[in-house]
Amino acid sequence: MIFLGDIAIPDSKVAKDFIVEIEEFKSIFTNKTTVANFEGALIHNSEKYRSQRVLFNHNDSIKVLKHLNVKIVSLANNHIGDIQGGLNNTLEILEGNKIISFGAGFNEIEASRSKEININGRKYFFIGCCWDLMLNIIDNSVVVNKLEPLRLLEDIKQLRSKHPEACIIVMPHWNFDMELYPFPMYRQLSRALIDSGANAIIGSHSHCVQGIEVYKGSPIAYCLGNFILPDCEYFDFKLKYPDFVKTQLAIEWDPDINEIFLHWFRYSFEEGKHRLKHITSEKISESSKIKQLTPYRNLSNVEYAKWFKQNRRKNFMLPIYKDYKEVKKNYLFDVIIRNRLYIARKLASSGLRSGIE
């Protein structure tokens, strides 16, 4: 099984660019089940949305998914509700192409429901959730499963109790964009989820590759970063990521033998064409890059909270979430961040701030 980061493909031309690139390394995905974070609804007429601060996938994105052998997508992200009526079209096309989705729907029951799939005779369950502060849903009919730690932990416990032999995978959309390190609270929560019965945590949202830890034999990938989210195509063709975001990662994990392989890629935009080159594949135990991204791997939760305060990339008006059980304190932090996001989005709508949440 291979996990990919964010995918958002704006039109047919971009889809064709990436299909050409994928042909060079398609063998990596042959006979594998690929899982991805689908960062935006499927739509046909994309031009009317190019100048807006929204993300979406052109209908031809399905061709790219098929080249990557994608069978499962998480819709639990902050952009799936950007386009009015987009989720209807998305679910219809995904179902027509036999691609399973989870994490969003038209009510809380649909959004929070885990999705079951059988792979090589083993039962897998996928659960997607999104940090609700990031949600800015335009289509009010769309419901995204919110990341509520205590409820999520209970859901995992119940699922494990009912299916003791199954493989349970949690895919949260969390942390700050462009932040290299996870919130201390989410590092703590990841371990609690595994203690409660989850087999793997595969995160997204920060748009850059974060570190990976292995806890009790289970992988915790805090964020895979982008996989296909091209420069100069969104936000009136102005959205462009810094260089450290151009490193992409696909994680291959076999839970039966508990082996983890890392497939590294490099994205570039050259002479009007989008390129995605395979750099190397390696065992996680041999990866100097992951060791570099996870210098905190031997720290306790308390030690990591101190380390994070000193080493995080983003700190302006950003409190540090340390403990998912501190509900009242975290609520106050939420108020601060909501105000920060409100200001950031106002500045962005006025053209005074670039970037993406």
mmCIF file of C-alpha atoms in Angstrom:
data_model
loop_
_atom_site.group_PDB
_atom_site.id
_atom_site.type_symbol
_atom_site.label_atom_id
_atom_site.label_comp_id
_atom_site.label_asym_id
_atom_site.label_seq_id
_atom_site.Cartn_x
_atom_site.Cartn_y
_atom_site.Cartn_z
ATOM 1 C CA MET A 1 0.000 0.000 0.000
ATOM 2 C CA ILE A 2 1.297 3.456 -0.962
ATOM 3 C CA PHE A 3 0.206 6.764 0.568
ATOM 4 C CA LEU A 4 0.415 10.084 -1.281
ATOM 5 C CA GLY A 5 0.062 13.673 -0.128
ATOM 6 C CA ASP A 6 -2.144 16.427 -1.532
ATOM 7 C CA ILE A 7 -3.486 16.187 -5.064
ATOM 8 C CA ALA A 8 -5.107 19.165 -6.821
ATOM 9 C CA ILE A 9 -5.035 19.294 -10.635
ATOM 10 C CA PRO A 10 -6.707 22.339 -12.224
ATOM 11 C CA ASP A 11 -7.188 21.395 -15.892
ATOM 12 C CA SER A 12 -6.627 18.895 -18.701
ATOM 13 C CA LYS A 13 -3.262 20.321 -19.727
ATOM 14 C CA VAL A 14 -1.799 19.985 -16.247
ATOM 15 C CA ALA A 15 -3.210 16.470 -15.996
ATOM 16 C CA LYS A 16 -1.453 15.555 -19.269
ATOM 17 C CA ASP A 17 1.843 17.031 -17.994
ATOM 18 C CA PHE A 18 1.768 14.814 -14.939
ATOM 19 C CA ILE A 19 0.671 11.692 -16.812
ATOM 20 C CA VAL A 20 3.782 12.057 -19.005
ATOM 21 C CA GLU A 21 5.947 12.402 -15.892
ATOM 22 C CA ILE A 22 4.322 9.452 -14.112
ATOM 23 C CA GLU A 23 5.111 7.150 -17.047
ATOM 24 C CA GLU A 24 8.773 7.387 -16.015
ATOM 25 C CA PHE A 25 8.173 5.853 -12.580
ATOM 26 C CA LYS A 26 4.811 4.126 -13.013
ATOM 27 C CA SER A 27 6.317 0.759 -12.041
ATOM 28 C CA ILE A 28 6.525 1.938 -8.402
ATOM 29 C CA PHE A 29 2.728 1.928 -8.256
ATOM 30 C CA THR A 30 2.078 -1.204 -10.332
ATOM 31 C CA ASN A 31 0.033 -3.830 -8.468
ATOM 32 C CA LYS A 32 -0.155 -1.570 -5.404
ATOM 33 C CA THR A 33 -3.152 -0.021 -3.674
ATOM 34 C CA THR A 34 -2.559 3.735 -3.579
ATOM 35 C CA VAL A 35 -4.235 6.077 -1.092
ATOM 36 C CA ALA A 36 -4.184 9.880 -1.494
ATOM 37 C CA ASN A 37 -5.449 13.103 0.026
ATOM 38 C CA PHE A 38 -7.756 14.584 -2.628
ATOM 39 C CA GLU A 39 -7.421 18.311 -1.974
ATOM 40 C CA GLY A 40 -10.520 19.702 -3.674
ATOM 41 C CA ALA A 41 -13.722 18.713 -5.423
ATOM 42 C CA LEU A 42 -13.895 17.455 -9.004
ATOM 43 C CA ILE A 43 -15.297 20.002 -11.455
ATOM 44 C CA HIS A 44 -15.492 20.338 -15.246
ATOM 45 C CA ASN A 45 -15.404 24.096 -15.834
ATOM 46 C CA SER A 46 -12.352 25.187 -13.890
ATOM 47 C CA GLU A 47 -11.616 28.530 -15.564
ATOM 48 C CA LYS A 48 -14.261 30.463 -13.615
ATOM 49 C CA TYR A 49 -12.548 29.485 -10.352
ATOM 50 C CA ARG A 50 -8.911 30.099 -11.281
ATOM 51 C CA SER A 51 -8.878 33.651 -9.909
ATOM 52 C CA GLN A 52 -10.506 32.706 -6.606
ATOM 53 C CA ARG A 53 -8.749 31.492 -3.448
ATOM 54 C CA VAL A 54 -10.045 27.942 -3.830
ATOM 55 C CA LEU A 55 -8.571 24.561 -4.679
ATOM 56 C CA PHE A 56 -10.221 21.965 -6.896
ATOM 57 C CA ASN A 57 -9.557 19.052 -9.237
ATOM 58 C CA HIS A 58 -10.509 19.011 -12.891
ATOM 59 C CA ASN A 59 -12.490 15.944 -13.954
ATOM 60 C CA ASP A 60 -9.415 14.755 -15.871
ATOM 61 C CA SER A 61 -7.662 14.301 -12.526
ATOM 62 C CA ILE A 62 -9.211 10.841 -12.552
ATOM 63 C CA LYS A 63 -6.836 9.881 -15.374
ATOM 64 C CA VAL A 64 -3.883 10.823 -13.168
ATOM 65 C CA LEU A 65 -5.299 8.863 -10.226
ATOM 66 C CA LYS A 66 -5.594 5.803 -12.429
ATOM 67 C CA HIS A 67 -1.970 6.149 -13.546
ATOM 68 C CA LEU A 68 -0.991 6.155 -9.870
ATOM 69 C CA ASN A 69 -3.289 3.203 -9.153
ATOM 70 C CA VAL A 70 -5.235 5.253 -6.597
ATOM 71 C CA LYS A 71 -8.059 3.175 -5.122
ATOM 72 C CA ILE A 72 -8.879 5.226 -2.007
ATOM 73 C CA VAL A 73 -8.979 8.991 -1.341
ATOM 74 C CA SER A 74 -9.484 11.043 1.780
ATOM 75 C CA LEU A 75 -11.853 13.990 1.379
ATOM 76 C CA ALA A 76 -11.353 15.139 4.979
ATOM 77 C CA ASN A 77 -9.641 18.409 4.164
ATOM 78 C CA ASN A 78 -10.355 22.140 4.206
ATOM 79 C CA HIS A 79 -10.838 22.512 0.426
ATOM 80 C CA ILE A 80 -13.357 19.785 -0.444
ATOM 81 C CA GLY A 81 -16.181 22.282 0.133
ATOM 82 C CA ASP A 82 -14.669 25.148 -1.882
ATOM 83 C CA ILE A 83 -16.905 24.697 -4.936
ATOM 84 C CA GLN A 84 -20.702 24.910 -4.776
ATOM 85 C CA GLY A 85 -22.085 21.515 -5.780
ATOM 86 C CA GLY A 86 -18.598 20.082 -6.185
ATOM 87 C CA LEU A 87 -18.953 17.237 -3.725
ATOM 88 C CA ASN A 88 -21.929 15.774 -5.604
ATOM 89 C CA ASN A 89 -19.884 15.608 -8.792
ATOM 90 C CA THR A 90 -16.858 14.267 -6.916
ATOM 91 C CA LEU A 91 -18.672 11.378 -5.263
ATOM 92 C CA GLU A 92 -20.410 10.429 -8.511
ATOM 93 C CA ILE A 93 -17.186 10.348 -10.556
ATOM 94 C CA LEU A 94 -15.171 8.566 -7.872
ATOM 95 C CA GLU A 95 -17.839 5.907 -7.488
ATOM 96 C CA GLY A 96 -18.075 5.505 -11.270
ATOM 97 C CA ASN A 97 -14.332 4.840 -11.339
ATOM 98 C CA LYS A 98 -14.463 2.453 -8.354
ATOM 99 C CA ILE A 99 -12.439 4.779 -6.131
ATOM 100 C CA ILE A 100 -13.453 4.699 -2.468
ATOM 101 C CA SER A 101 -13.695 8.001 -0.586
ATOM 102 C CA PHE A 102 -14.070 8.874 3.072
ATOM 103 C CA GLY A 103 -13.995 11.819 5.471
ATOM 104 C CA ALA A 104 -16.704 14.050 3.947
ATOM 105 C CA GLY A 105 -20.387 13.808 3.084
ATOM 106 C CA PHE A 106 -23.697 15.608 3.410
ATOM 107 C CA ASN A 107 -24.220 14.927 7.096
ATOM 108 C CA GLU A 108 -22.086 14.100 10.120
ATOM 109 C CA ILE A 109 -22.869 10.380 9.967
ATOM 110 C CA GLU A 110 -21.604 10.101 6.370
ATOM 111 C CA ALA A 111 -18.542 12.241 7.077
ATOM 112 C CA SER A 112 -17.449 10.388 10.211
ATOM 113 C CA ARG A 113 -18.107 6.872 8.918
ATOM 114 C CA SER A 114 -15.017 4.714 8.457
ATOM 115 C CA LYS A 115 -14.643 3.034 5.072
ATOM 116 C CA GLU A 116 -13.848 -0.640 4.796
ATOM 117 C CA ILE A 117 -11.866 -2.275 2.014
ATOM 118 C CA ASN A 118 -10.464 -5.769 1.606
ATOM 119 C CA ILE A 119 -6.890 -5.994 0.335
ATOM 120 C CA ASN A 120 -5.272 -9.385 -0.239
ATOM 121 C CA GLY A 121 -7.709 -11.041 2.116
ATOM 122 C CA ARG A 122 -7.219 -8.571 4.962
ATOM 123 C CA LYS A 123 -9.793 -6.055 6.183
ATOM 124 C CA TYR A 124 -8.762 -2.372 6.284
ATOM 125 C CA PHE A 125 -10.625 0.572 7.786
ATOM 126 C CA PHE A 126 -9.894 4.191 6.870
ATOM 127 C CA ILE A 127 -10.904 7.190 8.972
ATOM 128 C CA GLY A 128 -10.357 10.790 7.843
ATOM 129 C CA CYS A 129 -10.732 13.967 9.894
ATOM 130 C CA CYS A 130 -9.819 17.647 9.608
ATOM 131 C CA TRP A 131 -8.805 20.249 12.180
ATOM 132 C CA ASP A 132 -11.974 22.325 12.190
ATOM 133 C CA LEU A 133 -10.184 25.680 12.506
ATOM 134 C CA MET A 134 -8.948 25.201 8.942
ATOM 135 C CA LEU A 135 -12.451 24.657 7.580
ATOM 136 C CA ASN A 136 -13.841 27.551 5.530
ATOM 137 C CA ILE A 137 -16.549 25.693 3.637
ATOM 138 C CA ILE A 138 -18.283 27.621 0.842
ATOM 139 C CA ASP A 139 -20.792 24.893 -0.074
ATOM 140 C CA ASN A 140 -22.923 24.704 3.073
ATOM 141 C CA SER A 141 -24.239 21.259 2.123
ATOM 142 C CA VAL A 142 -20.766 19.751 2.660
ATOM 143 C CA VAL A 143 -19.838 18.236 6.025
ATOM 144 C CA VAL A 144 -16.235 17.309 6.812
ATOM 145 C CA ASN A 145 -15.443 15.014 9.713
ATOM 146 C CA LYS A 146 -13.930 17.234 12.397
ATOM 147 C CA LEU A 147 -10.835 16.246 14.325
ATOM 148 C CA GLU A 148 -12.175 15.866 17.855
ATOM 149 C CA PRO A 149 -9.513 13.928 19.797
ATOM 150 C CA LEU A 150 -11.672 12.347 22.503
ATOM 151 C CA ARG A 151 -14.352 11.224 20.056
ATOM 152 C CA LEU A 152 -11.747 9.947 17.603
ATOM 153 C CA LEU A 153 -10.049 7.890 20.304
ATOM 154 C CA GLU A 154 -13.367 6.344 21.283
ATOM 155 C CA ASP A 155 -14.192 5.563 17.637
ATOM 156 C CA ILE A 156 -10.857 3.757 17.271
ATOM 157 C CA LYS A 157 -11.423 1.750 20.453
ATOM 158 C CA GLN A 158 -14.873 0.638 19.298
ATOM 159 C CA LEU A 159 -13.636 -0.241 15.819
ATOM 160 C CA ARG A 160 -10.766 -2.282 17.235
ATOM 161 C CA SER A 161 -13.133 -4.088 19.592
ATOM 162 C CA LYS A 162 -15.445 -5.078 16.715
ATOM 163 C CA HIS A 163 -12.627 -5.956 14.292
ATOM 164 C CA PRO A 164 -9.634 -7.261 16.278
ATOM 165 C CA GLU A 165 -7.761 -8.504 13.189
ATOM 166 C CA ALA A 166 -8.363 -5.509 10.932
ATOM 167 C CA CYS A 167 -5.859 -2.816 9.962
ATOM 168 C CA ILE A 168 -7.060 0.652 11.042
ATOM 169 C CA ILE A 169 -5.591 3.718 9.326
ATOM 170 C CA VAL A 170 -6.270 7.279 10.494
ATOM 171 C CA MET A 171 -5.669 10.137 8.036
ATOM 172 C CA PRO A 172 -5.880 13.512 9.841
ATOM 173 C CA HIS A 173 -5.650 16.895 8.134
ATOM 174 C CA TRP A 174 -3.905 18.969 10.802
ATOM 175 C CA ASN A 175 -1.065 21.282 11.904
ATOM 176 C CA PHE A 176 -0.142 24.582 10.228
ATOM 177 C CA ASP A 177 0.657 25.056 6.585
ATOM 178 C CA MET A 178 4.406 25.331 5.880
ATOM 179 C CA GLU A 179 5.278 24.094 9.380
ATOM 180 C CA LEU A 180 7.960 21.398 9.460
ATOM 181 C CA TYR A 181 7.027 20.004 12.860
ATOM 182 C CA PRO A 182 3.761 18.672 14.342
ATOM 183 C CA PHE A 183 1.961 20.293 17.257
ATOM 184 C CA PRO A 184 3.037 18.644 20.528
ATOM 185 C CA MET A 185 -0.656 17.855 21.056
ATOM 186 C CA TYR A 186 -0.856 15.964 17.764
ATOM 187 C CA ARG A 187 2.319 14.029 18.458
ATOM 188 C CA GLN A 188 0.787 13.031 21.796
ATOM 189 C CA LEU A 189 -2.560 12.215 20.132
ATOM 190 C CA SER A 190 -0.910 10.070 17.463
ATOM 191 C CA ARG A 191 0.547 7.790 20.095
ATOM 192 C CA ALA A 192 -2.739 7.676 21.977
ATOM 193 C CA LEU A 193 -4.513 6.634 18.759
ATOM 194 C CA ILE A 194 -2.095 3.744 18.305
ATOM 195 C CA ASP A 195 -2.509 2.784 21.959
ATOM 196 C CA SER A 196 -6.275 2.734 21.290
ATOM 197 C CA GLY A 197 -5.958 0.382 18.315
ATOM 198 C CA ALA A 198 -4.894 2.309 15.198
ATOM 199 C CA ASN A 199 -2.199 0.711 13.016
ATOM 200 C CA ALA A 200 -0.982 3.823 11.196
ATOM 201 C CA ILE A 201 -1.363 7.616 11.218
ATOM 202 C CA ILE A 202 -0.889 9.350 7.853
ATOM 203 C CA GLY A 203 -1.244 13.134 8.074
ATOM 204 C CA SER A 204 -1.637 16.021 5.656
ATOM 205 C CA HIS A 205 -2.220 19.803 5.400
ATOM 206 C CA SER A 206 1.163 21.467 5.969
ATOM 207 C CA HIS A 207 2.066 21.161 2.231
ATOM 208 C CA CYS A 208 5.599 20.121 3.182
ATOM 209 C CA VAL A 209 7.024 16.771 4.237
ATOM 210 C CA GLN A 210 7.209 16.458 8.010
ATOM 211 C CA GLY A 211 8.975 13.826 10.065
ATOM 212 C CA ILE A 212 8.028 10.185 10.544
ATOM 213 C CA GLU A 213 8.144 8.232 13.781
ATOM 214 C CA VAL A 214 7.538 4.540 14.383
ATOM 215 C CA TYR A 215 5.707 3.951 17.647
ATOM 216 C CA LYS A 216 5.128 0.384 18.871
ATOM 217 C CA GLY A 217 5.860 -0.775 15.337
ATOM 218 C CA SER A 218 3.271 1.565 13.776
ATOM 219 C CA PRO A 219 4.166 4.423 11.403
ATOM 220 C CA ILE A 220 3.229 8.007 12.234
ATOM 221 C CA ALA A 221 3.766 10.218 9.198
ATOM 222 C CA TYR A 222 2.804 13.699 10.376
ATOM 223 C CA CYS A 223 2.478 15.081 6.853
ATOM 224 C CA LEU A 224 3.387 13.769 3.393
ATOM 225 C CA GLY A 225 3.308 17.259 1.903
ATOM 226 C CA ASN A 226 2.070 17.880 -1.626
ATOM 227 C CA PHE A 227 2.263 15.221 -4.274
ATOM 228 C CA ILE A 228 0.585 17.014 -7.166
ATOM 229 C CA LEU A 229 -0.307 20.604 -6.316
ATOM 230 C CA PRO A 230 1.324 22.676 -9.050
ATOM 231 C CA ASP A 231 2.706 26.194 -8.969
ATOM 232 C CA CYS A 232 1.219 29.081 -10.929
ATOM 233 C CA GLU A 233 -2.184 27.453 -11.476
ATOM 234 C CA TYR A 234 -4.380 28.597 -8.588
ATOM 235 C CA PHE A 235 -5.185 31.941 -6.926
ATOM 236 C CA ASP A 236 -5.226 33.865 -10.221
ATOM 237 C CA PHE A 237 -2.158 31.850 -11.318
ATOM 238 C CA LYS A 238 -0.111 33.314 -8.447
ATOM 239 C CA LEU A 239 0.077 30.432 -5.978
ATOM 240 C CA LYS A 240 3.692 29.331 -5.728
ATOM 241 C CA TYR A 241 5.363 27.276 -3.028
ATOM 242 C CA PRO A 242 8.843 27.807 -1.559
ATOM 243 C CA ASP A 243 11.643 25.470 -2.542
ATOM 244 C CA PHE A 244 11.508 23.229 0.531
ATOM 245 C CA VAL A 245 7.932 22.275 -0.416
ATOM 246 C CA LYS A 246 9.061 20.903 -3.799
ATOM 247 C CA THR A 247 10.341 17.692 -2.187
ATOM 248 C CA GLN A 248 7.521 15.118 -2.364
ATOM 249 C CA LEU A 249 7.142 11.826 -0.562
ATOM 250 C CA ALA A 250 5.200 8.618 -1.137
ATOM 251 C CA ILE A 251 5.210 6.099 1.711
ATOM 252 C CA GLU A 252 4.926 2.398 0.912
ATOM 253 C CA TRP A 253 3.869 0.311 3.902
ATOM 254 C CA ASP A 254 3.237 -3.390 4.170
ATOM 255 C CA PRO A 255 1.522 -4.038 7.528
ATOM 256 C CA ASP A 256 1.826 -7.810 7.168
ATOM 257 C CA ILE A 257 5.618 -7.686 7.367
ATOM 258 C CA ASN A 258 5.730 -4.142 8.814
ATOM 259 C CA GLU A 259 8.183 -2.753 6.275
ATOM 260 C CA ILE A 260 8.250 0.917 5.306
ATOM 261 C CA PHE A 261 9.785 2.206 2.080
ATOM 262 C CA LEU A 262 10.097 5.863 1.130
ATOM 263 C CA HIS A 263 9.817 7.024 -2.471
ATOM 264 C CA TRP A 264 11.185 10.554 -2.873
ATOM 265 C CA PHE A 265 10.226 12.867 -5.741
ATOM 266 C CA ARG A 266 11.039 16.389 -6.819
ATOM 267 C CA TYR A 267 8.529 18.773 -8.375
ATOM 268 C CA SER A 268 9.513 21.622 -10.704
ATOM 269 C CA PHE A 269 7.861 24.026 -13.119
ATOM 270 C CA GLU A 270 10.059 24.562 -16.152
ATOM 271 C CA GLU A 271 9.316 26.290 -19.464
ATOM 272 C CA GLY A 272 5.587 26.144 -18.853
ATOM 273 C CA LYS A 273 5.549 22.432 -17.987
ATOM 274 C CA HIS A 274 5.025 20.695 -14.675
ATOM 275 C CA ARG A 275 7.586 18.007 -13.893
ATOM 276 C CA LEU A 276 7.718 15.339 -11.217
ATOM 277 C CA LYS A 277 10.911 13.305 -11.056
ATOM 278 C CA HIS A 278 11.580 10.223 -8.970
ATOM 279 C CA ILE A 279 14.759 10.843 -6.969
ATOM 280 C CA THR A 280 15.289 7.703 -4.916
ATOM 281 C CA SER A 281 13.603 4.902 -2.980
ATOM 282 C CA GLU A 282 14.908 3.677 0.352
ATOM 283 C CA LYS A 283 14.047 1.877 3.554
ATOM 284 C CA ILE A 284 12.962 4.225 6.316
ATOM 285 C CA SER A 285 15.747 2.880 8.544
ATOM 286 C CA GLU A 286 18.317 4.056 5.981
ATOM 287 C CA SER A 287 16.834 7.501 5.317
ATOM 288 C CA SER A 288 19.044 10.413 6.347
ATOM 289 C CA LYS A 289 16.331 12.812 5.167
ATOM 290 C CA ILE A 290 13.757 11.431 7.610
ATOM 291 C CA LYS A 291 16.306 11.542 10.426
ATOM 292 C CA GLN A 292 16.902 15.187 9.535
ATOM 293 C CA LEU A 293 13.156 15.928 9.571
ATOM 294 C CA THR A 294 12.588 14.046 12.840
ATOM 295 C CA PRO A 295 15.369 15.190 15.205
ATOM 296 C CA TYR A 296 12.902 14.954 18.119
ATOM 297 C CA ARG A 297 12.191 11.229 17.721
ATOM 298 C CA ASN A 298 13.686 10.273 21.100
ATOM 299 C CA LEU A 299 12.109 13.107 23.107
ATOM 300 C CA SER A 300 9.307 12.682 25.619
ATOM 301 C CA ASN A 301 6.093 14.697 25.168
ATOM 302 C CA VAL A 302 7.243 17.279 27.715
ATOM 303 C CA GLU A 303 10.688 17.567 26.124
ATOM 304 C CA TYR A 304 9.200 17.854 22.674
ATOM 305 C CA ALA A 305 6.886 20.717 23.699
ATOM 306 C CA LYS A 306 9.951 22.700 24.791
ATOM 307 C CA TRP A 307 11.860 21.719 21.654
ATOM 308 C CA PHE A 308 8.935 22.710 19.412
ATOM 309 C CA LYS A 309 8.741 26.157 21.004
ATOM 310 C CA GLN A 310 12.369 26.794 20.121
ATOM 311 C CA ASN A 311 12.416 25.253 16.626
ATOM 312 C CA ARG A 312 9.007 25.805 14.965
ATOM 313 C CA ARG A 313 8.913 27.849 11.763
ATOM 314 C CA LYS A 314 5.740 29.815 12.533
ATOM 315 C CA ASN A 315 5.085 31.629 15.794
ATOM 316 C CA PHE A 316 3.292 34.958 15.217
ATOM 317 C CA MET A 317 0.052 34.868 17.254
ATOM 318 C CA LEU A 318 0.312 31.078 17.363
ATOM 319 C CA PRO A 319 -0.094 29.427 20.764
ATOM 320 C CA ILE A 320 1.345 25.956 21.307
ATOM 321 C CA TYR A 321 -1.141 23.139 21.700
ATOM 322 C CA LYS A 322 0.499 20.724 24.137
ATOM 323 C CA ASP A 323 -2.149 18.324 25.437
ATOM 324 C CA TYR A 324 -5.336 17.161 23.704
ATOM 325 C CA LYS A 325 -6.932 16.575 27.132
ATOM 326 C CA GLU A 326 -6.667 20.272 28.093
ATOM 327 C CA VAL A 327 -10.014 21.095 26.511
ATOM 328 C CA LYS A 328 -10.583 24.535 28.078
ATOM 329 C CA LYS A 329 -7.079 25.807 27.341
ATOM 330 C CA ASN A 330 -7.259 24.506 23.767
ATOM 331 C CA TYR A 331 -10.596 26.267 23.287
ATOM 332 C CA LEU A 332 -8.962 29.584 24.207
ATOM 333 C CA PHE A 333 -6.144 28.831 21.783
ATOM 334 C CA ASP A 334 -8.771 28.164 19.117
ATOM 335 C CA VAL A 335 -10.217 31.652 19.637
ATOM 336 C CA ILE A 336 -6.795 33.212 19.115
ATOM 337 C CA ILE A 337 -6.150 31.240 15.955
ATOM 338 C CA ARG A 338 -9.619 31.908 14.527
ATOM 339 C CA ASN A 339 -8.903 35.618 14.836
ATOM 340 C CA ARG A 340 -5.508 35.162 13.224
ATOM 341 C CA LEU A 341 -7.041 33.226 10.340
ATOM 342 C CA TYR A 342 -9.731 35.879 9.913
ATOM 343 C CA ILE A 343 -7.095 38.580 9.574
ATOM 344 C CA ALA A 344 -4.969 36.447 7.230
ATOM 345 C CA ARG A 345 -7.914 35.717 4.949
ATOM 346 C CA LYS A 346 -8.937 39.374 4.876
ATOM 347 C CA LEU A 347 -5.403 40.363 3.891
ATOM 348 C CA ALA A 348 -5.363 37.643 1.238
ATOM 349 C CA SER A 349 -8.677 38.740 -0.258
ATOM 350 C CA SER A 350 -7.254 42.267 -0.481
ATOM 351 C CA GLY A 351 -4.140 41.006 -2.239
ATOM 352 C CA LEU A 352 -1.906 41.919 0.696
ATOM 353 C CA ARG A 353 -0.980 38.362 1.572
ATOM 354 C CA SER A 354 -0.094 35.342 -0.513
ATOM 355 C CA GLY A 355 -0.076 31.675 0.436
ATOM 356 C CA ILE A 356 -2.628 29.071 1.367
ATOM 357 C CA GLU A 357 -4.262 27.735 4.500
#
